[in-house]
Coordinates of C-alpha atoms in Angstrom, one line a residue:
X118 CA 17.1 28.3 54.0
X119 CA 13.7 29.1 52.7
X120 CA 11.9 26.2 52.0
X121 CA 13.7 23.9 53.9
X122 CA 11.8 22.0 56.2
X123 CA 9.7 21.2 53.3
X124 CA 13.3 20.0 51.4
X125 CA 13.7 17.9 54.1
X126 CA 10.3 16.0 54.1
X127 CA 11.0 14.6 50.7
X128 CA 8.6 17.4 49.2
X129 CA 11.3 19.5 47.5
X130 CA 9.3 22.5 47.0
X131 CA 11.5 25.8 47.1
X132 CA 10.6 29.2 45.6
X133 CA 13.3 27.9 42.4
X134 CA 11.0 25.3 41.6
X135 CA 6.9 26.6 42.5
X136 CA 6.5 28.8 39.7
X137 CA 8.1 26.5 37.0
X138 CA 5.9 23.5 38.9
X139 CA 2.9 26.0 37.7
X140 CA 4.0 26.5 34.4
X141 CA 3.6 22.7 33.8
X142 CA 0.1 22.2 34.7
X143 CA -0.6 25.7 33.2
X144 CA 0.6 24.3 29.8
X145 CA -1.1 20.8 30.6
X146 CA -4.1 23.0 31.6
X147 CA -4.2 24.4 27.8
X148 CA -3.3 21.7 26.0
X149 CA -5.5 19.1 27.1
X150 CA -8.7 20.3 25.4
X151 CA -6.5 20.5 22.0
X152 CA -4.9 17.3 22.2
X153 CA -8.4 15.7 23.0
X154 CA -10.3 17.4 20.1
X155 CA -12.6 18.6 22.9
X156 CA -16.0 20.8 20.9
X157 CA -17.3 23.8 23.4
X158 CA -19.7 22.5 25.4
X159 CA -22.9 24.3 24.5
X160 CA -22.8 27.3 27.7
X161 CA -18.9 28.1 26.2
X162 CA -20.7 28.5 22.6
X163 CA -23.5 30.4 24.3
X164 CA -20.8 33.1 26.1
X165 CA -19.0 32.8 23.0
X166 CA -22.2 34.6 21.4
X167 CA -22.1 37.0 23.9
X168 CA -18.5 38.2 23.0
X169 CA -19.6 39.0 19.7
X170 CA -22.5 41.3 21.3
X171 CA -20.7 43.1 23.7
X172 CA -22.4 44.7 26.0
X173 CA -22.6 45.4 29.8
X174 CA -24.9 42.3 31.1
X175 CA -26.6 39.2 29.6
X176 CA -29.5 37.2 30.5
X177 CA -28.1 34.6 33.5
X178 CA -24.4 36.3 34.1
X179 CA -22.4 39.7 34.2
X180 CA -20.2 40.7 31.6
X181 CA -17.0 39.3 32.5
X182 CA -17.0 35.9 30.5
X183 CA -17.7 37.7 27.6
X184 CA -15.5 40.7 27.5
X185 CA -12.1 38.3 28.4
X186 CA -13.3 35.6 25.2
X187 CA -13.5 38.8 23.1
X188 CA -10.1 39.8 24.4
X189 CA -8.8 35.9 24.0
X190 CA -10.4 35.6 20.8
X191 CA -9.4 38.9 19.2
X192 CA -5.6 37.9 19.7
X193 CA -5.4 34.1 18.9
X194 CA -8.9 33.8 16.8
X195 CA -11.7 31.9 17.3
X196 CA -10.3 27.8 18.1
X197 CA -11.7 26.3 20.7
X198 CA -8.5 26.6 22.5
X199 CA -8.8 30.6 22.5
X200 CA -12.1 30.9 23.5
X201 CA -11.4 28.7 26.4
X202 CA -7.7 30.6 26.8
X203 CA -8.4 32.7 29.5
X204 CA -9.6 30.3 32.7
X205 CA -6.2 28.6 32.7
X206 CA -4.3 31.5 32.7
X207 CA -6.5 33.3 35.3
X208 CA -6.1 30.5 37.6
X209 CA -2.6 30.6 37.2
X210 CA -2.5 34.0 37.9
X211 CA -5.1 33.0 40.6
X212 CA -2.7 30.6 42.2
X213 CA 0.3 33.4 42.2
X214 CA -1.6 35.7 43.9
X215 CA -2.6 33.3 47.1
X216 CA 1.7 32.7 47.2
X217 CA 2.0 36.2 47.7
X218 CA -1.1 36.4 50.0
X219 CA 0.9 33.6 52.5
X220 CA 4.2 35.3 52.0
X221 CA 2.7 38.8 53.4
X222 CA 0.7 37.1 55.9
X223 CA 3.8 34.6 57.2
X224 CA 6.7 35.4 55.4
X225 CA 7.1 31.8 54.8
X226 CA 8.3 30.7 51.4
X227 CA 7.4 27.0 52.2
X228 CA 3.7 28.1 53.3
X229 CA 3.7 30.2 50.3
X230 CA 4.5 27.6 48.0
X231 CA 2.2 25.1 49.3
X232 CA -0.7 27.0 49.0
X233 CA -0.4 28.3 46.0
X234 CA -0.1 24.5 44.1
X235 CA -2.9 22.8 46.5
X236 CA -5.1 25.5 45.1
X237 CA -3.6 24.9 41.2
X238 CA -4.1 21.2 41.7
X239 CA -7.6 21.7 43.2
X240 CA -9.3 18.9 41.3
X241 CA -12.4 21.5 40.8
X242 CA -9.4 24.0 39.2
X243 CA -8.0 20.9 37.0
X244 CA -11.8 20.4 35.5
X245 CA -13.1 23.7 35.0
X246 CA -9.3 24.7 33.7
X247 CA -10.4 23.0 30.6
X248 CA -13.5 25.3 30.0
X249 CA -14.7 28.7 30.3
X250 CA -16.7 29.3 33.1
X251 CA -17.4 32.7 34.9
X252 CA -15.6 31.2 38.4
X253 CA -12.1 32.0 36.9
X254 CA -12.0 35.6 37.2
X255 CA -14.5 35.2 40.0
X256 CA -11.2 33.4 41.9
X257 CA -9.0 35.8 40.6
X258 CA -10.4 38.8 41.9
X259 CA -11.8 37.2 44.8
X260 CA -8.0 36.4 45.7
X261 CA -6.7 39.9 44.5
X262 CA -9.4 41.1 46.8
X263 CA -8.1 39.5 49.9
X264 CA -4.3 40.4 48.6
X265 CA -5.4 44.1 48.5
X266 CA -7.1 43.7 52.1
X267 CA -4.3 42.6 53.8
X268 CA -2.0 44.9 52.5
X269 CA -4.4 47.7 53.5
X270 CA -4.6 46.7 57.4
X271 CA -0.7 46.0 57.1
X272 CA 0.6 49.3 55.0
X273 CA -2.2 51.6 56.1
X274 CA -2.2 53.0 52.8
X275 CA -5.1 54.1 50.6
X276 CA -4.1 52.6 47.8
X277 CA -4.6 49.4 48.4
X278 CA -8.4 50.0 49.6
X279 CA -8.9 51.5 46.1
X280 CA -7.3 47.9 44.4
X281 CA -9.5 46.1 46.6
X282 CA -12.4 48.1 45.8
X283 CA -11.0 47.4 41.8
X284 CA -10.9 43.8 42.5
X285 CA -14.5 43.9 44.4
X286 CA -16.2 45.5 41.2
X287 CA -14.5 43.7 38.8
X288 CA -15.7 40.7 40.8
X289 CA -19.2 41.5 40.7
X290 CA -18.8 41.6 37.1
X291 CA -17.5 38.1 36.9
X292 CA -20.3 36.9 39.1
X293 CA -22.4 37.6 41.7
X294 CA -21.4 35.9 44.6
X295 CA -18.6 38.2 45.0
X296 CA -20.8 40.3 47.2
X297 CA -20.3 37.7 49.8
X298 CA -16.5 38.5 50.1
X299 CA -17.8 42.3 51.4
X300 CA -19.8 40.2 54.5
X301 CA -16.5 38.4 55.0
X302 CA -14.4 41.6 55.2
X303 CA -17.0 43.5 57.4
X304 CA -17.3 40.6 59.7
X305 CA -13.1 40.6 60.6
X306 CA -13.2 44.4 61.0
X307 CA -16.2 43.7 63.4
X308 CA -14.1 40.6 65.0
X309 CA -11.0 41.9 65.6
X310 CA -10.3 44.5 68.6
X311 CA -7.1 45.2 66.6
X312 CA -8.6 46.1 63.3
X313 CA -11.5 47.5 65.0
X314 CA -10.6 51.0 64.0
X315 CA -12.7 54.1 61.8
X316 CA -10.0 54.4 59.2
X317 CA -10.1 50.4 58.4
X318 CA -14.5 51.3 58.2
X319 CA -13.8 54.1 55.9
X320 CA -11.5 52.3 53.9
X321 CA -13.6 49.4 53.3
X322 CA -16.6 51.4 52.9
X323 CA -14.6 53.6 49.7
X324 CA -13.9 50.6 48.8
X325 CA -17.6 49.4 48.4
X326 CA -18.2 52.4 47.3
X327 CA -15.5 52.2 44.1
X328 CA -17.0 48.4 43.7
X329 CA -20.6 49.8 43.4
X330 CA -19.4 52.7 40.8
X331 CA -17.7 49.5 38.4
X332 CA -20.9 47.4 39.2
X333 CA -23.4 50.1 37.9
X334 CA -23.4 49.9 34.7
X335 CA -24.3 46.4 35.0
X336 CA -26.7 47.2 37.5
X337 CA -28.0 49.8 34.9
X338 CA -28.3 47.3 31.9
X339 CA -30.4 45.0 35.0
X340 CA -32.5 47.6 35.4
X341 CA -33.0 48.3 31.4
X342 CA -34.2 44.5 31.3
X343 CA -36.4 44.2 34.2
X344 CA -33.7 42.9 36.2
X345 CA -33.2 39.5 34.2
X346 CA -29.9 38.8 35.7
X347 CA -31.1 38.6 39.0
X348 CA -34.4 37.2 38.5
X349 CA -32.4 34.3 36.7
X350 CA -30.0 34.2 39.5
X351 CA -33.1 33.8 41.9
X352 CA -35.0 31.0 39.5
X353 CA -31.9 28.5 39.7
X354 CA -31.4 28.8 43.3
X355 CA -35.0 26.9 43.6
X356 CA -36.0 28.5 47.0
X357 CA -39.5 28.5 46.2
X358 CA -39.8 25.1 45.8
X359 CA -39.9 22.6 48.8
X360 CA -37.2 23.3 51.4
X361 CA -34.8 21.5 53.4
X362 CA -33.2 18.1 51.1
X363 CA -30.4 16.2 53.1
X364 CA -29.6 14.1 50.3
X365 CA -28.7 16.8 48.1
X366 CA -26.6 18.2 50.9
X367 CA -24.7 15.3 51.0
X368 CA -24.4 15.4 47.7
X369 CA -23.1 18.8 47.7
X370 CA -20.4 17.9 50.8
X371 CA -19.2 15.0 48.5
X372 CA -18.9 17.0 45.6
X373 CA -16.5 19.6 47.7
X374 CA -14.2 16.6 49.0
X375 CA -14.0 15.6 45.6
X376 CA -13.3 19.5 44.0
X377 CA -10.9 20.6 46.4
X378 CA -9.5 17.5 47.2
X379 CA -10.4 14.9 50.0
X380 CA -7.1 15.5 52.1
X381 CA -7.2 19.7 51.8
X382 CA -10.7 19.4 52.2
X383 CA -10.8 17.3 55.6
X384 CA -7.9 19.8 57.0
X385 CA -10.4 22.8 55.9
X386 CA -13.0 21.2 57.7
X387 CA -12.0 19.6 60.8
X388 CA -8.1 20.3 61.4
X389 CA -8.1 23.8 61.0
X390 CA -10.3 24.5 63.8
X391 CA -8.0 23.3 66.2
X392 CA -5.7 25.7 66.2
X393 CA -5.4 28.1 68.3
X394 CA -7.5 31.2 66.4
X395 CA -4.8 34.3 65.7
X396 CA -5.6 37.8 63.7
X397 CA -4.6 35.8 60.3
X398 CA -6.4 32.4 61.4
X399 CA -9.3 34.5 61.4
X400 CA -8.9 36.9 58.6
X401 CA -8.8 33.8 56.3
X402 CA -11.8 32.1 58.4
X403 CA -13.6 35.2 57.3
X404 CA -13.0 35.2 53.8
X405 CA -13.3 31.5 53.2
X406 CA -16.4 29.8 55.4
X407 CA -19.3 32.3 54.7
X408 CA -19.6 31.0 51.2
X409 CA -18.6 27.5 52.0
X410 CA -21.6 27.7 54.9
X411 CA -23.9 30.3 52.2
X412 CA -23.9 26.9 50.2
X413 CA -24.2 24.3 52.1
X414 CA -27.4 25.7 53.4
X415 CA -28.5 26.1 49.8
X416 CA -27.9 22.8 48.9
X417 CA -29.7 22.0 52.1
X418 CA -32.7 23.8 51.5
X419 CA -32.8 23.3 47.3
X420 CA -29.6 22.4 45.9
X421 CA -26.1 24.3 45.4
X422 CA -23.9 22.4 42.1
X423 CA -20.1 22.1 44.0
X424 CA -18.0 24.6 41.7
X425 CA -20.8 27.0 43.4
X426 CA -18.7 27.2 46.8
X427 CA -15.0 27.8 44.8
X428 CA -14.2 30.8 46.3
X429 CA -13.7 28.9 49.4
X430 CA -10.8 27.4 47.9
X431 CA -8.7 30.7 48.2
X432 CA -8.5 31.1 51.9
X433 CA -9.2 27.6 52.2
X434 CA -5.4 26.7 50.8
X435 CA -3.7 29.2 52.4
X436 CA -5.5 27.6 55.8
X437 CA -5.0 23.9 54.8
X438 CA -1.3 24.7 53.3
X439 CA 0.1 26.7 57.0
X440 CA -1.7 24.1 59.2
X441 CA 0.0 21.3 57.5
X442 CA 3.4 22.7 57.7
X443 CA 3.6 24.4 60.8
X444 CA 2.9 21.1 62.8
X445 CA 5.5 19.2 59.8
X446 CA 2.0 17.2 58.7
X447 CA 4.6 16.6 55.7
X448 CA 3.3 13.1 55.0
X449 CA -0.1 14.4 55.0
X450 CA 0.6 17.5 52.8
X451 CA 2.4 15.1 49.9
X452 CA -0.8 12.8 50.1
X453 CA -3.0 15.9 49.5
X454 CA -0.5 17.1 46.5
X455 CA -0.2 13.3 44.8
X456 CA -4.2 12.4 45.6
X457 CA -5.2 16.3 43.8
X458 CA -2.4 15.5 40.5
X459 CA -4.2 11.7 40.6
X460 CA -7.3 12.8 40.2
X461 CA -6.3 15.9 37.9
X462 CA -4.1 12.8 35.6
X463 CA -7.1 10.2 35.5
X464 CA -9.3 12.3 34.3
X465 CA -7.1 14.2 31.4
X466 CA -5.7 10.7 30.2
X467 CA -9.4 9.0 30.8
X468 CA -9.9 8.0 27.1
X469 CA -6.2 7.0 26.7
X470 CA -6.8 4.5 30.1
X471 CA -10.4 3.2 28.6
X472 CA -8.0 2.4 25.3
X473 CA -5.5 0.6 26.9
X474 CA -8.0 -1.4 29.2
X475 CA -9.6 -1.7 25.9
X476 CA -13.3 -0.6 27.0
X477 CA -15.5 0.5 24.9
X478 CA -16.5 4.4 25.6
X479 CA -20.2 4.7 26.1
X480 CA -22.4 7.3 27.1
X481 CA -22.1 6.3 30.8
X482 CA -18.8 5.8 31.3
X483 CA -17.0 8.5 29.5
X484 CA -17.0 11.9 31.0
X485 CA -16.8 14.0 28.2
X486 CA -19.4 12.4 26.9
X487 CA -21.3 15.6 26.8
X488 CA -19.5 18.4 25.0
X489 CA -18.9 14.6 22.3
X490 CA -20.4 14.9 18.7
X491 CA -21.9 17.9 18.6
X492 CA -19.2 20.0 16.0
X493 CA -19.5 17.2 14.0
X494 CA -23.5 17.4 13.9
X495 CA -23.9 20.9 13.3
X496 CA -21.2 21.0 10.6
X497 CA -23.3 17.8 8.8
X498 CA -26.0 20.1 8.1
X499 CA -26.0 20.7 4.1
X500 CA -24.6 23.8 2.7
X501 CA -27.1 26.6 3.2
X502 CA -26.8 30.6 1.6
X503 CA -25.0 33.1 3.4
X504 CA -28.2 34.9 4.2
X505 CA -30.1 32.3 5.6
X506 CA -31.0 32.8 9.4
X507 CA -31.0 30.0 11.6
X508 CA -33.9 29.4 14.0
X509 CA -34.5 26.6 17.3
X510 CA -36.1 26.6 20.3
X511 CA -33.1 25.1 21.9
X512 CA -30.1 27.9 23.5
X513 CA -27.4 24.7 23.1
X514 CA -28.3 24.5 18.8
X515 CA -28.2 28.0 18.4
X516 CA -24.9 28.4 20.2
X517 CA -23.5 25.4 18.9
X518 CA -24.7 26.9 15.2
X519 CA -23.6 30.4 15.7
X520 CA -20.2 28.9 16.6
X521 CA -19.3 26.1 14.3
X522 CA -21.0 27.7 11.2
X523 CA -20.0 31.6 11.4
X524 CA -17.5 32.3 9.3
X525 CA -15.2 34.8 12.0
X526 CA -12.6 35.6 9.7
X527 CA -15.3 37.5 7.4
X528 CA -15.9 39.4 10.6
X529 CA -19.3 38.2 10.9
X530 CA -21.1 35.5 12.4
X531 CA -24.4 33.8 10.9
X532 CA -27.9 35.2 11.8
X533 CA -29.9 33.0 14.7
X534 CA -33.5 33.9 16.2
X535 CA -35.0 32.2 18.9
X536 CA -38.5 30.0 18.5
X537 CA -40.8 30.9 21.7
X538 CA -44.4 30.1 21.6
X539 CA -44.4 30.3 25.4
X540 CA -43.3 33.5 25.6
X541 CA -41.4 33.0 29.0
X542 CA -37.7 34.6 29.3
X543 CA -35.3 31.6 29.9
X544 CA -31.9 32.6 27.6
X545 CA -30.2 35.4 25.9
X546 CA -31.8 34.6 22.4
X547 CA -34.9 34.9 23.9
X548 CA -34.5 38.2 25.6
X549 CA -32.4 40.2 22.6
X550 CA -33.1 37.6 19.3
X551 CA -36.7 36.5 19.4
X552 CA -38.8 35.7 16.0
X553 CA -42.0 38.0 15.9
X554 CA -44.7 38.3 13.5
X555 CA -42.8 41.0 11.7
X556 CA -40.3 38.8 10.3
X557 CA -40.9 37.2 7.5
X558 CA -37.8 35.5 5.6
X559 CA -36.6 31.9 5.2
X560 CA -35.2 29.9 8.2
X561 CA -33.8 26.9 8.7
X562 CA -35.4 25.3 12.0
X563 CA -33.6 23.3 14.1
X564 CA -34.5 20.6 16.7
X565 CA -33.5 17.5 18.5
X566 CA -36.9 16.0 18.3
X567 CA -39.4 16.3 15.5
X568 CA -41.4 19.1 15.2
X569 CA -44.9 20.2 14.0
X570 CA -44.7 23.6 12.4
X571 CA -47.6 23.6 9.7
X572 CA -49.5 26.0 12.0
X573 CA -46.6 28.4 13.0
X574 CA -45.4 28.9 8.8
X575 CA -46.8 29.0 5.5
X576 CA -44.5 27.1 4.1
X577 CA -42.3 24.2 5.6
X578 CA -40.1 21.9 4.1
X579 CA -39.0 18.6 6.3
X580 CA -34.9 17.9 5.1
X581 CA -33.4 14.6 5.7
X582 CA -32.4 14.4 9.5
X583 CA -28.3 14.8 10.0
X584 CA -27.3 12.1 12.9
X585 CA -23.7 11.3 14.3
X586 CA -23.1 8.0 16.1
X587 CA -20.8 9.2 18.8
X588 CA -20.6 5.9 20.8
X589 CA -22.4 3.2 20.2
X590 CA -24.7 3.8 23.2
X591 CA -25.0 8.0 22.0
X592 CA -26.5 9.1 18.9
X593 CA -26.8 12.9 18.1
X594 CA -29.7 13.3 15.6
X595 CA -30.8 16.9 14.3
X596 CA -34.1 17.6 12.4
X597 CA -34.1 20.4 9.9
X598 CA -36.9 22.5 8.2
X599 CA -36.7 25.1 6.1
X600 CA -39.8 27.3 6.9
X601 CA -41.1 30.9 5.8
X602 CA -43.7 33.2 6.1
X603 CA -44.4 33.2 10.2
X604 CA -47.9 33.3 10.9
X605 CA -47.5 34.1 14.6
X606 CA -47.4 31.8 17.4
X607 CA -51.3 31.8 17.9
X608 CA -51.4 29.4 15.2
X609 CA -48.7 26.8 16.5

């Protein structure tokens, strides 16, 4: 009976009960942010922009964020809940696609099952589930990637090389790092005598090549922009800075037992590489520990934030998930399950707990502190006309602005230029929406800290400051001037 030895571990997971399992968290996935009142934090406003400028690249990321919010938001309108839509359900879909990867690879609805909800459950999954980030459909093509892989070597058809060079482009497009799931793939072709043959080369290589043919018009837009994209993605990674950091390595190896879970994570790490190393013990090794090891010698030699190594998190439950259950580690697998919907639990009821223990939420101790009181600030500034144009130095104000303020059922959002004496690149305001000497209209500036902009305008008019008391340890303050007649910034 399929499922059984799992039925008799006290687990009671069957195929019956997986997907409907997954349809739960899904829905508690999407309804946590609404039933908090959670505001965007200020890089979901910021892609949020980008939707409404679509295009085929942006300053720090690929295209992919933007085009599915347009796509979320052009169906169910512009809530909060809509624009962040789309990362619950690709992790969803994410999570069916790694059952199916263990079913073709063992044919084993119990591996299959496990698998898929130790990667749902993923503490890291449970977070980012709650926001828009570019790693969903990163995961989700990364896994149909590996799906369409493995059903290459095992059907030898060519369709499933094209899908897997689909899935490889449209991965690029999510974000970058999905080039490293190409070394992966090369490396078990290289590895395995079995698979060591010209038509698996050729395959993978029209696969590339379909991957590079979807990435160029990214690549083009790069190249239009002096390569922006890639000269941010170079600038956070901090290698020219002083090398080699142990702390922060720790940090980072923490931060992964904590985002995948600290039972999955120690079977990924030590367990798994005790077993005796098969054709699909390696396949998976192959598509999981390059980026695991990629970043944990960036956070070694700069730093490397933990949702940075997700991907691993793929092959990394489909490894954790067979190991546990084909040497009936039952008690360990429920631990890893219960510990990950803990985790997941404490920190969607956190401000319900901090009621009931009757503690006072301060800026320390809450941790959504940081996406707290900022709707409510921008939507304190006083009643401005329809034409006026809004103008900061800051990326967060102008997103949180653009968002909060634009009137999207009009079709239109409000008008926002970016304040840059320095003239450095660092944001997608500053590369496409910069104030220049050849503007002259009325702005309102905006700033968290007072400002000095006699010099910069003819004219400029301090209003009273709008502030929010959030907690009684956080207080959001905005300063506002209405300015005109830009002289340049030579005389800021």
């Amino acid at each position: 009976m399929e499922g059984a030895a799992l039925e008799k571990s006290g687990i009671n997971i069957s195929a019956n009960y997986t997907v409907p399992m997954l349809l739960v968290l899904l829905l508690a996935h999407i309804m946590v942010g609404p039933f908090h009142n959670l505001a965007l934090f200020y890089d979901e406003a910021y892609y949020h922009f980008w939707s409404t400028q679509l295009d085929f690249g942006y300053y720090s990321k690929p295209p992919m964020i933007a085009w599915l919010i347009a796509a979320t938001t052009s169906i169910f309108g512009h809530a909060e809940w809509a624009v962040r839509l789309s990362s619950a359900l690709l992790y969803f879909c994410t999570a069916l696609v790694i059952r199916q990867i263990a079913m073709r690879l063992w044919q084993r609805t119990d591996v299959a099952d496990c698998a898929a909800i130790l990667f749902f459950t993923a503490p890291l999954i449970g977070f980012n589930s709650l926001f828009v980030t570019t790693d969903a459909p990163l995961l989700f093509f990364w896994s149909v990637a590996v799906w369409s892989f493995v059903e290459a070597l095992k059907t030898r058809k060519w369709i499933y090389w094209v899908s897997l060079g689909a899935a490889l482009g449209l991965g690029m497009l999510s974000k970058y790092t999905m080039c490293v799931l190409m070394i992966g793939l090369f490396a078990y072709i290289g590895l395995d005598k079995a698979e060591r043959k010209s038509e698996n080369t050729l395959g993978l290589l029209l696969a590339v090549l379909i991957a590079f043919v979807l990435f160029l018009p990214n690549l083009l837009w790069n190249a239009a922009h002096d390569f922006i994209s890639f000269q941010h993605t170079a600038e956070i990674s901090k290698l020219n800075q002083s090398l080699l950091h142990p702390l922060r390595w720790l940090e980072f190896t923490a931060g992964q037992v904590f985002a995948f879970g600290s039972v999955a994570f120690w079977v990924l790490t030590v367990w798994v590489w005790r077993q005796k190393l098969s054709a699909t013990t390696l396949l998976l090794m192959c598509v999981t520990f390059p980026m695991l090891l990629a970043m944990m010698v960036q956070a070694l030699l700069s730093h490397a934030n933990a949702n940075w190594a997700a991907p691993t998190y793929v092959g990394g439950s489909l490894l954790a998930a067979y190991w546990l259950v084909e040497r009936g580690k039952f008690a360990v697998l429920k631990a890893a399950m219960l510990v990950n919907v803990l985790l997941i639990g404490l920190f969607y009821s956190y401000p319900q707990i901090q009621s009931a223990l009757d503690i006072e939420p301060t800026k320390k101790n809450t941790p959504y502190q940081r996406v707290s009181g900022w709707r409510e600030l921008v939507m304190a500034i006083p009643e401005q006309p329809q034409d006026m144009i809004y103008l900061s130095d800051s990326r967060a104000l102008l997103s949180y602005v653009h968002f909060y303020r634009s009137d999207f059922t009009q079709g239109s959002g409000i008008q926002v230029r970016s304040f840059n004496p320095s003239g450095i690149i660092k944001d997608h305001y500053q590369l496409n929406y910069p104030l220049t000497a050849q503007y002259n209209e009325h702005y309102l500036f905006l700033s968290e800290t007072p400002k000095a902009l006699h010099g910069c305008f003819q004219q400029v008019q301090a209003l009273e400051p709008v502030s929010v008391d959030v907690y009684p340890t956080l207080t959001r303050k905005l300063y506002l001037y209405q300015v005109s007649g830009f002289n340049g910034y030579d005389g800021c």
